[in-house]
Coordinates of C-alpha atoms and ligand atoms in Angstrom, one line a residue:
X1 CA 4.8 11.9 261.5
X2 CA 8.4 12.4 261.6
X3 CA 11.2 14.0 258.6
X4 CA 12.6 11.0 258.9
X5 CA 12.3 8.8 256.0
X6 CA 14.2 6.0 254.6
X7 CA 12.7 3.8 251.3
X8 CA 13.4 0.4 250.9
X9 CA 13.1 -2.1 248.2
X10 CA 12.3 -5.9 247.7
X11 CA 12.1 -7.8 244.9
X12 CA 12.0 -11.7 244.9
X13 CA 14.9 -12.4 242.7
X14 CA 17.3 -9.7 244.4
X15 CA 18.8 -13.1 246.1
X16 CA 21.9 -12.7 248.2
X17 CA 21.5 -16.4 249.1
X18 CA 19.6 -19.4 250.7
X19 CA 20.6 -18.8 254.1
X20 CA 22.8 -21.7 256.3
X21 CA 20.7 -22.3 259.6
X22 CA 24.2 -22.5 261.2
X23 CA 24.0 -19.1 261.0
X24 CA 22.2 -18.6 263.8
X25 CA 24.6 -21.0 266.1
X26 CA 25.8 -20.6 269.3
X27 CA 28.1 -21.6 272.0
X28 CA 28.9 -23.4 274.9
X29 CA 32.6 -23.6 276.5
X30 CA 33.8 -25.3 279.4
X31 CA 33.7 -21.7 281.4
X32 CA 32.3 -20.0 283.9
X33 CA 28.8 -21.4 284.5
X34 CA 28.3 -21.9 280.9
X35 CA 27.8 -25.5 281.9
X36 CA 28.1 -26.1 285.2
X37 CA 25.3 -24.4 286.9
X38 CA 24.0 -23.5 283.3
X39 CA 22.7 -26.4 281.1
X40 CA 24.2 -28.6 283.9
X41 CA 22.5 -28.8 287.7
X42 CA 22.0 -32.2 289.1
X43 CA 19.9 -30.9 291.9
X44 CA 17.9 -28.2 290.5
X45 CA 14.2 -28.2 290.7
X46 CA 13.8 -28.8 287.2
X47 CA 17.0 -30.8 286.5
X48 CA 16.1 -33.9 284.3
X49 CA 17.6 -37.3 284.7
X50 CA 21.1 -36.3 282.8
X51 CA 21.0 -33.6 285.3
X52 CA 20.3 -31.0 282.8
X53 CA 18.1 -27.9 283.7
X54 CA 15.0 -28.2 281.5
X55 CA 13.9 -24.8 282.0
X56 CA 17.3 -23.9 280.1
X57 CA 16.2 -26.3 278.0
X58 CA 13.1 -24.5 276.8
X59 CA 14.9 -21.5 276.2
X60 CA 17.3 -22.7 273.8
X61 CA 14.5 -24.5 271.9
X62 CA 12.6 -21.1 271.8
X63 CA 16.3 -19.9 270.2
X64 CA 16.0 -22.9 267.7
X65 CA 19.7 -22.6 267.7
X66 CA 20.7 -25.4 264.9
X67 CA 24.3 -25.5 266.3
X68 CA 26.3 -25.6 269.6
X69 CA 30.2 -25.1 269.3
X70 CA 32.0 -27.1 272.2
X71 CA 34.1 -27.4 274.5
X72 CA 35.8 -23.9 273.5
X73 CA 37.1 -21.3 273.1
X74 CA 40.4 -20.7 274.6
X75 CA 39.5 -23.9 277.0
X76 CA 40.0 -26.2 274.3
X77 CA 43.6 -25.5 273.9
X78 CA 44.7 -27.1 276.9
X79 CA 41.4 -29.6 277.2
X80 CA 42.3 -33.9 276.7
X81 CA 39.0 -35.0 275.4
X82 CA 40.0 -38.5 276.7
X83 CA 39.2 -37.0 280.3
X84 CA 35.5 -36.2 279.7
X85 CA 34.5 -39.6 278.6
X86 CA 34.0 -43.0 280.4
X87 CA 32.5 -43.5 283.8
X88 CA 32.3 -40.2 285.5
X89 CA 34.0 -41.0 288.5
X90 CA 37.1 -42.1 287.0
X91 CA 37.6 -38.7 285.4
X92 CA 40.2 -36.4 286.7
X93 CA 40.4 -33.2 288.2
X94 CA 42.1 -30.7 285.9
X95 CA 43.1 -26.9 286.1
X96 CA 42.3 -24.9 283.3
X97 CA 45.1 -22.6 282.8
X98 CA 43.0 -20.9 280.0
X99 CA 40.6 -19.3 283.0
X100 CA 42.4 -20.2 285.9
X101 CA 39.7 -22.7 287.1
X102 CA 39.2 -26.5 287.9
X103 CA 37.4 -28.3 285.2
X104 CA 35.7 -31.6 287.1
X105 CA 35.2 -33.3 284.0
X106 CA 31.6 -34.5 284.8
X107 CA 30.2 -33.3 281.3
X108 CA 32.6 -34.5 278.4
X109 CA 31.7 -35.1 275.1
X110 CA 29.4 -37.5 275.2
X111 CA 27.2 -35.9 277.7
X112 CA 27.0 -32.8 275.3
X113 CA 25.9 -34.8 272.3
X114 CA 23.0 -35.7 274.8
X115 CA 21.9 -32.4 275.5
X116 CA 22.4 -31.4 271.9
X117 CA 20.1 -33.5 271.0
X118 CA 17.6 -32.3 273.5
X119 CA 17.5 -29.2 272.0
X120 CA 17.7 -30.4 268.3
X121 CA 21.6 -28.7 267.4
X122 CA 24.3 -29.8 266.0
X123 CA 27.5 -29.5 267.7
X124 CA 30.4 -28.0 266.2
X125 CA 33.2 -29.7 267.7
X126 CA 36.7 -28.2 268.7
X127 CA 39.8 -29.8 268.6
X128 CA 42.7 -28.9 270.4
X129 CA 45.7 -27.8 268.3
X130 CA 47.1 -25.8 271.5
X131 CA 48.9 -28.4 273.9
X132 CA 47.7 -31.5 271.6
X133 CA 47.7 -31.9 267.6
X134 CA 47.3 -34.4 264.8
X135 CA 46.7 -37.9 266.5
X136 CA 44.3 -36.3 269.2
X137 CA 42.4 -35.0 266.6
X138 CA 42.0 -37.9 264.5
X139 CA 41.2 -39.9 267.4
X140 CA 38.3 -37.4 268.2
X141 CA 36.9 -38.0 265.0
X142 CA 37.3 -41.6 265.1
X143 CA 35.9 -41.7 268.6
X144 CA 32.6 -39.3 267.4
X145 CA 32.2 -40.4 264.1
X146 CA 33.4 -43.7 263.4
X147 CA 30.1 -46.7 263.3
X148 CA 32.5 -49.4 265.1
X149 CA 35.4 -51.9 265.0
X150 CA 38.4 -49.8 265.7
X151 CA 39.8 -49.3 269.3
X152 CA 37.8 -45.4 269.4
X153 CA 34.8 -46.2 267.6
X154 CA 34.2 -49.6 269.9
X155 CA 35.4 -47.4 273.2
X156 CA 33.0 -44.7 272.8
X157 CA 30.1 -48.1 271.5
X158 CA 31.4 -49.4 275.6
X159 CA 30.5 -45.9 276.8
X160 CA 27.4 -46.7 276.3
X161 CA 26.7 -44.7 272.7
X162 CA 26.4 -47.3 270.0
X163 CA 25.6 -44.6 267.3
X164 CA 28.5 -42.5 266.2
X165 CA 27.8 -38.9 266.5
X166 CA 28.0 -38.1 263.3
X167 CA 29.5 -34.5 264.0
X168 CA 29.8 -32.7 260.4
X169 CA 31.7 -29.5 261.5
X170 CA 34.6 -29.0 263.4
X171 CA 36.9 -26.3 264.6
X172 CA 40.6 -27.0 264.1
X173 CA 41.6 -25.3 267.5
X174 CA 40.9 -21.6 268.9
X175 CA 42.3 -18.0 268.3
X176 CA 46.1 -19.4 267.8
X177 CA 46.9 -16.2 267.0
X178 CA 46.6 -14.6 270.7
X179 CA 49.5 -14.6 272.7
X180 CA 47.2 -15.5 275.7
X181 CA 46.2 -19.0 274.0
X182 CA 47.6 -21.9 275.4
X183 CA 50.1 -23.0 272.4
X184 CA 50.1 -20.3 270.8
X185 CA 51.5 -20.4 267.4
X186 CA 52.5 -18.3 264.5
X187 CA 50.8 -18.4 261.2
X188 CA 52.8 -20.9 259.7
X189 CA 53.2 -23.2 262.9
X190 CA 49.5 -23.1 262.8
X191 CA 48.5 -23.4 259.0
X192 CA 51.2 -26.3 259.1
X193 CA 49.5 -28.1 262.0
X194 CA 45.5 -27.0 260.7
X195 CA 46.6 -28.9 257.3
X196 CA 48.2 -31.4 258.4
X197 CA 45.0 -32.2 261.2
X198 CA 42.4 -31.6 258.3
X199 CA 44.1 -33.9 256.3
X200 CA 44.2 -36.9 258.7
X201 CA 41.0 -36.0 260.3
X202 CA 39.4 -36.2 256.4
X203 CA 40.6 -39.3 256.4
X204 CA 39.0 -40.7 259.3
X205 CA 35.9 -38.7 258.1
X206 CA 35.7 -37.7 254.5
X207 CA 31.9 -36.3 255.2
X208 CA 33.2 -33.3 257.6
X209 CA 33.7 -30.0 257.5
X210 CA 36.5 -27.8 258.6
X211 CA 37.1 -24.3 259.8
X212 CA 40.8 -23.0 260.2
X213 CA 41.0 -20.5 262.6
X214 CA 41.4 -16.6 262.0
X215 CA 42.3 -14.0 263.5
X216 CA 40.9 -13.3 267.3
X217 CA 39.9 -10.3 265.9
X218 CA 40.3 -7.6 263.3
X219 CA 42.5 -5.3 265.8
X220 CA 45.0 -8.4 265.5
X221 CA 48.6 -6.9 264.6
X222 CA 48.5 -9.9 262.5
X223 CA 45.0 -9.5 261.4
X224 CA 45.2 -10.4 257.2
X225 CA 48.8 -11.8 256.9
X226 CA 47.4 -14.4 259.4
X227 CA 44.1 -15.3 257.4
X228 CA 46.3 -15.4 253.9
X229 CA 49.1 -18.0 255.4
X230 CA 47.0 -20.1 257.5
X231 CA 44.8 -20.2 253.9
X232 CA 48.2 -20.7 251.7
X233 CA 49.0 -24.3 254.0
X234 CA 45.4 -25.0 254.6
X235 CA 43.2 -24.0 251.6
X236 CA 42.6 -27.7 249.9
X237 CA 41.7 -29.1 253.0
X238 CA 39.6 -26.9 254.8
X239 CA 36.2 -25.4 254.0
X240 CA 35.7 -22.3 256.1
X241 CA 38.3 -20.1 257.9
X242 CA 36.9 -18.1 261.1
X243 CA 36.0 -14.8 262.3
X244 CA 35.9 -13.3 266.2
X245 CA 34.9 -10.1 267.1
X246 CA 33.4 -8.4 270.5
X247 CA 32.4 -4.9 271.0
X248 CA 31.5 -2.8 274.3
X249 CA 30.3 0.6 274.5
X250 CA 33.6 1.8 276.6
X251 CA 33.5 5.5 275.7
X252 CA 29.6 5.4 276.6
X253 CA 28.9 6.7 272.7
X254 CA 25.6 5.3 271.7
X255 CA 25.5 6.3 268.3
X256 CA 29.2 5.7 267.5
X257 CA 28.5 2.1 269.2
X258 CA 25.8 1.2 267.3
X259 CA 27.8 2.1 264.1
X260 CA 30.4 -0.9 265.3
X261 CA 28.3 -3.3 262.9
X262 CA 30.1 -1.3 260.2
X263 CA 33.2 -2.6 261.3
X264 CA 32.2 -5.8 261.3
X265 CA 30.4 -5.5 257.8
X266 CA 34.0 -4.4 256.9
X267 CA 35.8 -7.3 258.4
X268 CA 33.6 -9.4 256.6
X269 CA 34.6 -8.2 253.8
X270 CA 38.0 -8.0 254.4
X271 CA 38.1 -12.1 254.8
X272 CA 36.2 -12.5 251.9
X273 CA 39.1 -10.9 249.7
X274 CA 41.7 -12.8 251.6
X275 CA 39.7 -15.9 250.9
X276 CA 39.4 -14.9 247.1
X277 CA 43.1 -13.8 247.1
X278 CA 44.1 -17.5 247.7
X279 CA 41.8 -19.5 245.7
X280 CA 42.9 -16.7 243.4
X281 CA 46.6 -17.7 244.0
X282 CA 46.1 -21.3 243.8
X283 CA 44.4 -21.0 240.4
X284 CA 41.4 -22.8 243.0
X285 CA 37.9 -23.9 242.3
X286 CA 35.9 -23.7 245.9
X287 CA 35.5 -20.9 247.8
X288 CA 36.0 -20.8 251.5
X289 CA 33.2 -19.8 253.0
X290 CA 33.6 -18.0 256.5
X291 CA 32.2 -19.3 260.1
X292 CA 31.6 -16.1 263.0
X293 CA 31.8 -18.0 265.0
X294 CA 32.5 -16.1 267.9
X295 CA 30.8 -12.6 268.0
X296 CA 28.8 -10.1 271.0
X297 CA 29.0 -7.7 273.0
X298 CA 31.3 -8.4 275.7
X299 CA 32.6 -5.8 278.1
X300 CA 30.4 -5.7 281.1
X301 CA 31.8 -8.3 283.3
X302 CA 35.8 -7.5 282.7
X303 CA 36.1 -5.4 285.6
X304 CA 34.4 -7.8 287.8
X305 CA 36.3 -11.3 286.4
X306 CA 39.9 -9.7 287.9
X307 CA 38.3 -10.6 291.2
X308 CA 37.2 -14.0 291.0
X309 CA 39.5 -16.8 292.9
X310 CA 41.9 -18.6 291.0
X311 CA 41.5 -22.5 290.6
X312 CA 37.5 -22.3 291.6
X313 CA 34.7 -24.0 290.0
X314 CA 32.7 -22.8 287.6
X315 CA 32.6 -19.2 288.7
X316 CA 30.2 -16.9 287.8
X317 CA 32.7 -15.6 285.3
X318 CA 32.0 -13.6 282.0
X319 CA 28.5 -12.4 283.2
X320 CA 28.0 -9.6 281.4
X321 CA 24.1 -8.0 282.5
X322 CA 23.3 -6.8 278.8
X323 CA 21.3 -3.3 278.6
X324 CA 19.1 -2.3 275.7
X325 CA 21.3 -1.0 273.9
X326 CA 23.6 -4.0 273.2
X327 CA 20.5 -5.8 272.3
X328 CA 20.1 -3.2 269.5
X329 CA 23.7 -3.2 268.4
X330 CA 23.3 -7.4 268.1
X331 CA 20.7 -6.5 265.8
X332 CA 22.4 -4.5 263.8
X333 CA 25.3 -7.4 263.7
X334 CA 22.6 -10.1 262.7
X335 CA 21.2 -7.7 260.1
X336 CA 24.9 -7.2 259.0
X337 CA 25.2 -11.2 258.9
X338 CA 22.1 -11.9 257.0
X339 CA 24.0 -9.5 254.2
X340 CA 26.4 -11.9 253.7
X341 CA 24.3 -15.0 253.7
X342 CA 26.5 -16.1 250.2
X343 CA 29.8 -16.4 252.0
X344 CA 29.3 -16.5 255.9
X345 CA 27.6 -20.4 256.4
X346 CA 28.0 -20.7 259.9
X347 CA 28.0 -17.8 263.7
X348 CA 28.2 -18.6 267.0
X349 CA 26.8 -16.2 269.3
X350 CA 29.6 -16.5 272.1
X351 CA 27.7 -17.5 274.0
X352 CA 24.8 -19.4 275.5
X353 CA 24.2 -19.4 278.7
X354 CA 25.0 -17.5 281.7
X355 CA 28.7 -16.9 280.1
X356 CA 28.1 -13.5 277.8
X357 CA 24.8 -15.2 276.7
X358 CA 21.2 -14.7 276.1
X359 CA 20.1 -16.9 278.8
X360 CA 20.9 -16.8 282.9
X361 CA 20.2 -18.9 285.3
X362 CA 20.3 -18.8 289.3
X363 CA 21.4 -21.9 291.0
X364 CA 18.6 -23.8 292.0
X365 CA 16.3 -20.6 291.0
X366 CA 14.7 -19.0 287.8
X367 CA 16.0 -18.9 283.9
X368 CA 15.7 -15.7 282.6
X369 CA 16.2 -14.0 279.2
X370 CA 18.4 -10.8 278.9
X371 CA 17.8 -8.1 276.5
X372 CA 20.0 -9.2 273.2
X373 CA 17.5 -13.0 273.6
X374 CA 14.9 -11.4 271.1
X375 CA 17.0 -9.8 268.2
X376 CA 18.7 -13.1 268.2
X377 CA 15.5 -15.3 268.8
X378 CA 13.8 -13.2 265.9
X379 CA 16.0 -13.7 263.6
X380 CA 16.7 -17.6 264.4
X381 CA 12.9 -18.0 263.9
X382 CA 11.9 -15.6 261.6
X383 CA 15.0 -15.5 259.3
X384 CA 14.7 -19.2 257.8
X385 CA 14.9 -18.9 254.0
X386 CA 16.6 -16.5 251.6
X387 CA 18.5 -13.4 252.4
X388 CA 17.1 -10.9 250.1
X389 CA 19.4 -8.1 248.5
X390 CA 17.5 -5.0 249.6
X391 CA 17.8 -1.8 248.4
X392 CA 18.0 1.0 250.8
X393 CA 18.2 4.6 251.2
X394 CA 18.5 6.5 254.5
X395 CA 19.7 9.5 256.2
X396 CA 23.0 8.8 257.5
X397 CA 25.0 10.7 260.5
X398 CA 28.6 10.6 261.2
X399 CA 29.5 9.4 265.0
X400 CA 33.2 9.7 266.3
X401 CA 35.1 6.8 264.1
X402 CA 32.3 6.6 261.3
X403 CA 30.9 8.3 258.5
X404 CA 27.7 8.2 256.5
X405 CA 26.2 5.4 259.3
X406 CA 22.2 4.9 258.1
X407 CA 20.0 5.8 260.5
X408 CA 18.0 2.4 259.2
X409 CA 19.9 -0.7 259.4
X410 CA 18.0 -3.5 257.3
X411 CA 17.5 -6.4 255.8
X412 CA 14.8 -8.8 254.8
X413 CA 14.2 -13.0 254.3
X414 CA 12.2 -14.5 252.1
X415 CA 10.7 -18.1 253.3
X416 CA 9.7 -19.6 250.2
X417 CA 8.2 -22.6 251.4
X418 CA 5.5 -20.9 253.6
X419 CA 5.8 -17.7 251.7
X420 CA 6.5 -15.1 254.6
X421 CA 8.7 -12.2 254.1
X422 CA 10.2 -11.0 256.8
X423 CA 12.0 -7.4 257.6
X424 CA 14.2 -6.7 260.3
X425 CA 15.0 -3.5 261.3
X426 CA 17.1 -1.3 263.3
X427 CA 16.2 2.3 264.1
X428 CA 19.4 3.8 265.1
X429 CA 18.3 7.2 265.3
X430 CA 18.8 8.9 268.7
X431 CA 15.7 11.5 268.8
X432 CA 13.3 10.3 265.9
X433 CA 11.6 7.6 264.7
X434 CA 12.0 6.6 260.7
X435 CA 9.1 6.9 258.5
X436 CA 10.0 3.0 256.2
X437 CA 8.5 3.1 253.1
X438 CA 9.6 -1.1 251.4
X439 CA 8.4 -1.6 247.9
X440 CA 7.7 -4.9 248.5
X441 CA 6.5 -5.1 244.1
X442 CA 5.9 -8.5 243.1
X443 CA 5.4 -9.9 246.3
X444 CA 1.5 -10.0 245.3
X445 CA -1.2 -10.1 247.7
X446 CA 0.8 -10.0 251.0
X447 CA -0.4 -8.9 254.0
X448 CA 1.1 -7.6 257.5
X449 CA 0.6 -10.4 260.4
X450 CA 3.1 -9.0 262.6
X451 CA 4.7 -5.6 263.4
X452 CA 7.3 -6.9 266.7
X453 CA 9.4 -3.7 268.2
X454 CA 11.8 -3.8 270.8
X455 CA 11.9 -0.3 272.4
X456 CA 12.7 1.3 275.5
X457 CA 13.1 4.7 276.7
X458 CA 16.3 3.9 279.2
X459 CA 19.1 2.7 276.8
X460 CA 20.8 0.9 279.9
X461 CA 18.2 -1.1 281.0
X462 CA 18.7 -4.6 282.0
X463 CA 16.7 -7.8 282.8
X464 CA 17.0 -10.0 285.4
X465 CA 15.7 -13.0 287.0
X466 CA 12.5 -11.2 288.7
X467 CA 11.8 -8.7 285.8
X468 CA 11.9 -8.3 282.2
X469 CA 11.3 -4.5 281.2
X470 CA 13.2 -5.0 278.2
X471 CA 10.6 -7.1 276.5
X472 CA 9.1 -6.8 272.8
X473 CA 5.7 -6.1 271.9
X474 CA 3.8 -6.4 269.1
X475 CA 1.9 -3.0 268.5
X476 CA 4.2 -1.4 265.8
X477 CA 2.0 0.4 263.0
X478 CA 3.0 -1.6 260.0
X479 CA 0.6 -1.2 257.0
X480 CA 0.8 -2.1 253.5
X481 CA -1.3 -0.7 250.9
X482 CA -1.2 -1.6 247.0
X483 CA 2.2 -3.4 247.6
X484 CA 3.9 -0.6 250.1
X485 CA 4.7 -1.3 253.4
X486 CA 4.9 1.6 255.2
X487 CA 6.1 1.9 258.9
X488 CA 6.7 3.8 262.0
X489 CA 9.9 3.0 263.4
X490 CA 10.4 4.4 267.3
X491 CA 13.8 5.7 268.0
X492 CA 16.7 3.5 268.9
X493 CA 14.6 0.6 268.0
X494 CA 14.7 -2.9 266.6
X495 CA 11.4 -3.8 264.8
X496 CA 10.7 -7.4 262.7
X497 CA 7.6 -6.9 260.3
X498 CA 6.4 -10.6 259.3
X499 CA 4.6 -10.8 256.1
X500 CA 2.5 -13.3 254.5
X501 CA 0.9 -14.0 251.3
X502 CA -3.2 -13.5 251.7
X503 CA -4.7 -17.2 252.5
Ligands
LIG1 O1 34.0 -16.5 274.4 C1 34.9 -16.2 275.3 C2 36.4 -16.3 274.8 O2 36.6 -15.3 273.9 C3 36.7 -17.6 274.1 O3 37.1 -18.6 275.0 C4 37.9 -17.2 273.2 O4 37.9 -17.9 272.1 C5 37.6 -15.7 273.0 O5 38.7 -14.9 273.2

């Protein structure tokens, strides 16, 4: 038995919030082999009719990821929707100047809907506001969302998709706060064009909902002056504003890295008051909420991107091989997430497949699952219900840019309908394992069905298509006994111990 002890408590009405599936989103963007090669190989072995890989397929479902964002990212600043639909061999060639690639056009919107619905997600739609604006956007919406009997609705009913899409969120635009986005803007130009593309897209559409874009991350020089304008022009017609945010363990710091989810905890929060401050300012009524949605680890691959050809297909671009510890550090982010379950509605993890993503493929070989698929897979499945304010206390340890980190980063859900509690758990302590003792009080008569621990004594261990050593098993010690659950936590570990009222 270790010294280390951290004491946790859970009471049904310490609510935080009913969670938003759309929490547990992802992404797919026209890059790399996101697509192509990805969810797309006409060809492959286990390709279906639409050319889509089922064995991808499977994956996501085992995800349940409840929404997609599309087409980008930084691609859909310089992307004409127009080009993706219609017959496929009318569709042009196009370079991408975001990624310095050739986009065929063979997947468009249209053919994402289809695979969406294949794996039972929404889509959350991006607009361009780089090189296009208002009428683009509107036209999107009327082409997606309108039933018929207006030039867009009736050319996407002579596409062949009689039903409109019914798309309820969209993205107006990506990161227009980074220089390195195609059309660029400042705050104003941006929260001028966001309100004036909410408005008219509203109009097409009252039934949708809207995210303004925030800052590309919190490093921004702009980062809080940008959030507070774009919300100034933007605030009565838009309903969430966005967060980004990537880390990478550069220094090669493992207990300063997995601290990072402080940060993001932090930025949170920061966007929260920013949020406040102008509903605040505007004497306002509704709150905008806030969508994540782009967040992971993502440093890996950078070195290996400066060498890929300009103006080539679908590269293998953006593949970072995740070890175990990113997987724990995503943990830690998704437990940092759930916290806010009151404010932040919808997260993409960027992204899906093959590009920074849970899921790989090789062409016309194997899917595989790198190491951050379970945190995020645990969570999607596990983490339906409400978000439970827990009380915690922990040892803590300072690391190079923090102070007083908890060795234990958790959180629990509370799934009222089949009445299953569910803790999720990071270990971050280097050496030990953490002795859990949850007060789980008027949770009455539960029991312990499942004690799930990812683990592994090499913190750089990867996956890959012919092995998975970074795996979970389900042999952690979990007990409970007169309504305390008590637990052995390895070191550097993510655990999820599933509850359930007696039958
Ligand atoms: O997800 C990869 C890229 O990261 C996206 O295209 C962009 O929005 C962000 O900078």
């Amino acid at each position: 038995m270790t010294n280390n002890k951290a004491k946790m408590i859970l009471e049904k009405d310490f609510k935080i919030s009913e969670i938003d599936n759309r929490i547990y989103g992802s992404f797919i963007e026209h890059l790399g082999r996101a697509v192509y090669g990805g969810i797309y190989e006409p060809g492959h072995p286990q390709a279906d009719e639409n050319g889509f890989r089922q064995d991808v397929i499977e994956m996501v479902k085992e995800l349940q990821v409840p929404i997609v964002r599309y087409p980008g990212g930084n691609f859909v600043s310089g992307y004409n929707w127009e080009d993706g639909v219609g017959p496929v061999e009318n569709r042009p060639r196009r370079l991408d100047l975001a990624w310095r690639t050739t986009e065929t056009n063979e997947m468009g919107t249209n053919e994402f809907m289809k695979w969406a619905k294949l794996v039972n997600a929404e889509v959350n739609m991006a607009v361009n506001l780089g090189t296009r604006g208002i009428d683009a956007a509107r036209n999107l919406v009327e082409y997606c969302n309108h039933p018929g009997g207006s030039y867009y609705s009736d050319l996407r009913i002579s596409h062949g998709y009689k039903e409109p899409h019914k798309i309820k969120t969209w993205c107006l635009g990506n990161e227009m706060d980074g220089p390195w986005q195609i059309g660029h803007k400042t705050a104003a130009e941006y929260g001028r064009i966001a309100q004036e593309a909410a408005k008219v897209m509203k109009w097409v559409d009252p039934t949708i909902e809207l995210v303004a874009c925030g800052s590309s991350n919190r490093n921004m020089p702009t980062f809080a002056d940008w959030e507070a304008t774009v919300l100034d022009y933007t605030y009565d017609h838009v309903d969430y504003i966005s967060l980004h945010q990537y880390y990478g363990n550069r220094d090669n710091d493992i207990a300063n890295y997995l601290a990072l989810s402080l940060e993001m905890d932090d930025f949170i929060r920061s966007v929260i008051s920013i949020a406040d401050y102008i509903k605040a300012k505007k004497r306002g009524k509704k709150n905008i909420n806030l969508s994540f949605d782009e967040w992971n680890v993502w440093y890996h691959s950078n070195e290996a991107d400066k060498l890929i050809e300009p103006w080539s297909i679908a590269p293998p671009q953006l593949e970072d091989h995740y070890n175990f510890e990113d997987a724990l550090l995503v943990g830690c982010m998704l437990i940092t997430m759930l916290k806010h379950a009151d404010r932040l509605k919808i997260a993409c993890l960027a992204q899906l497949v093959n590009v920074i993503a849970p899921i790989m493929t090789e062409e016309n070989g194997p899917a595989w699952k790198q190491t951050i698929f379970y945190p995020y897979m645990h969570t999607s499945v596990y983490g339906r219900g409400v978000s439970l304010n827990p009380i915690i206390s922990s040892p803590k340890y300072d690391s190079k840019d923090f102070t007083d980190v908890p060795y234990l980063e958790a959180t629990a859900v509370y799934n009222e309908e089949n009445e299953q509690l569910t803790i999720f758990a990071v270990n971050r302590h280097l050496q030990d394992s953490l002795h859990l003792e949850c007060d789980i009080r008027n949770f009455e008569d539960y029991e312990v069905i499942e004690h799930i621990v990812l683990e592994n004594d090499d913190l750089k261990q990867t996956n890959s298509a012919k092995d998975t050593p970074v795996a979970p098993h389900s042999n952690g010690n979990a007990a409970i006994d007169g309504g305390l659950v008590t637990a052995a936590l390895p070191k550097l570990s993510w655990n999820v111990i599933r509850l359930a009222k007696r039958k």
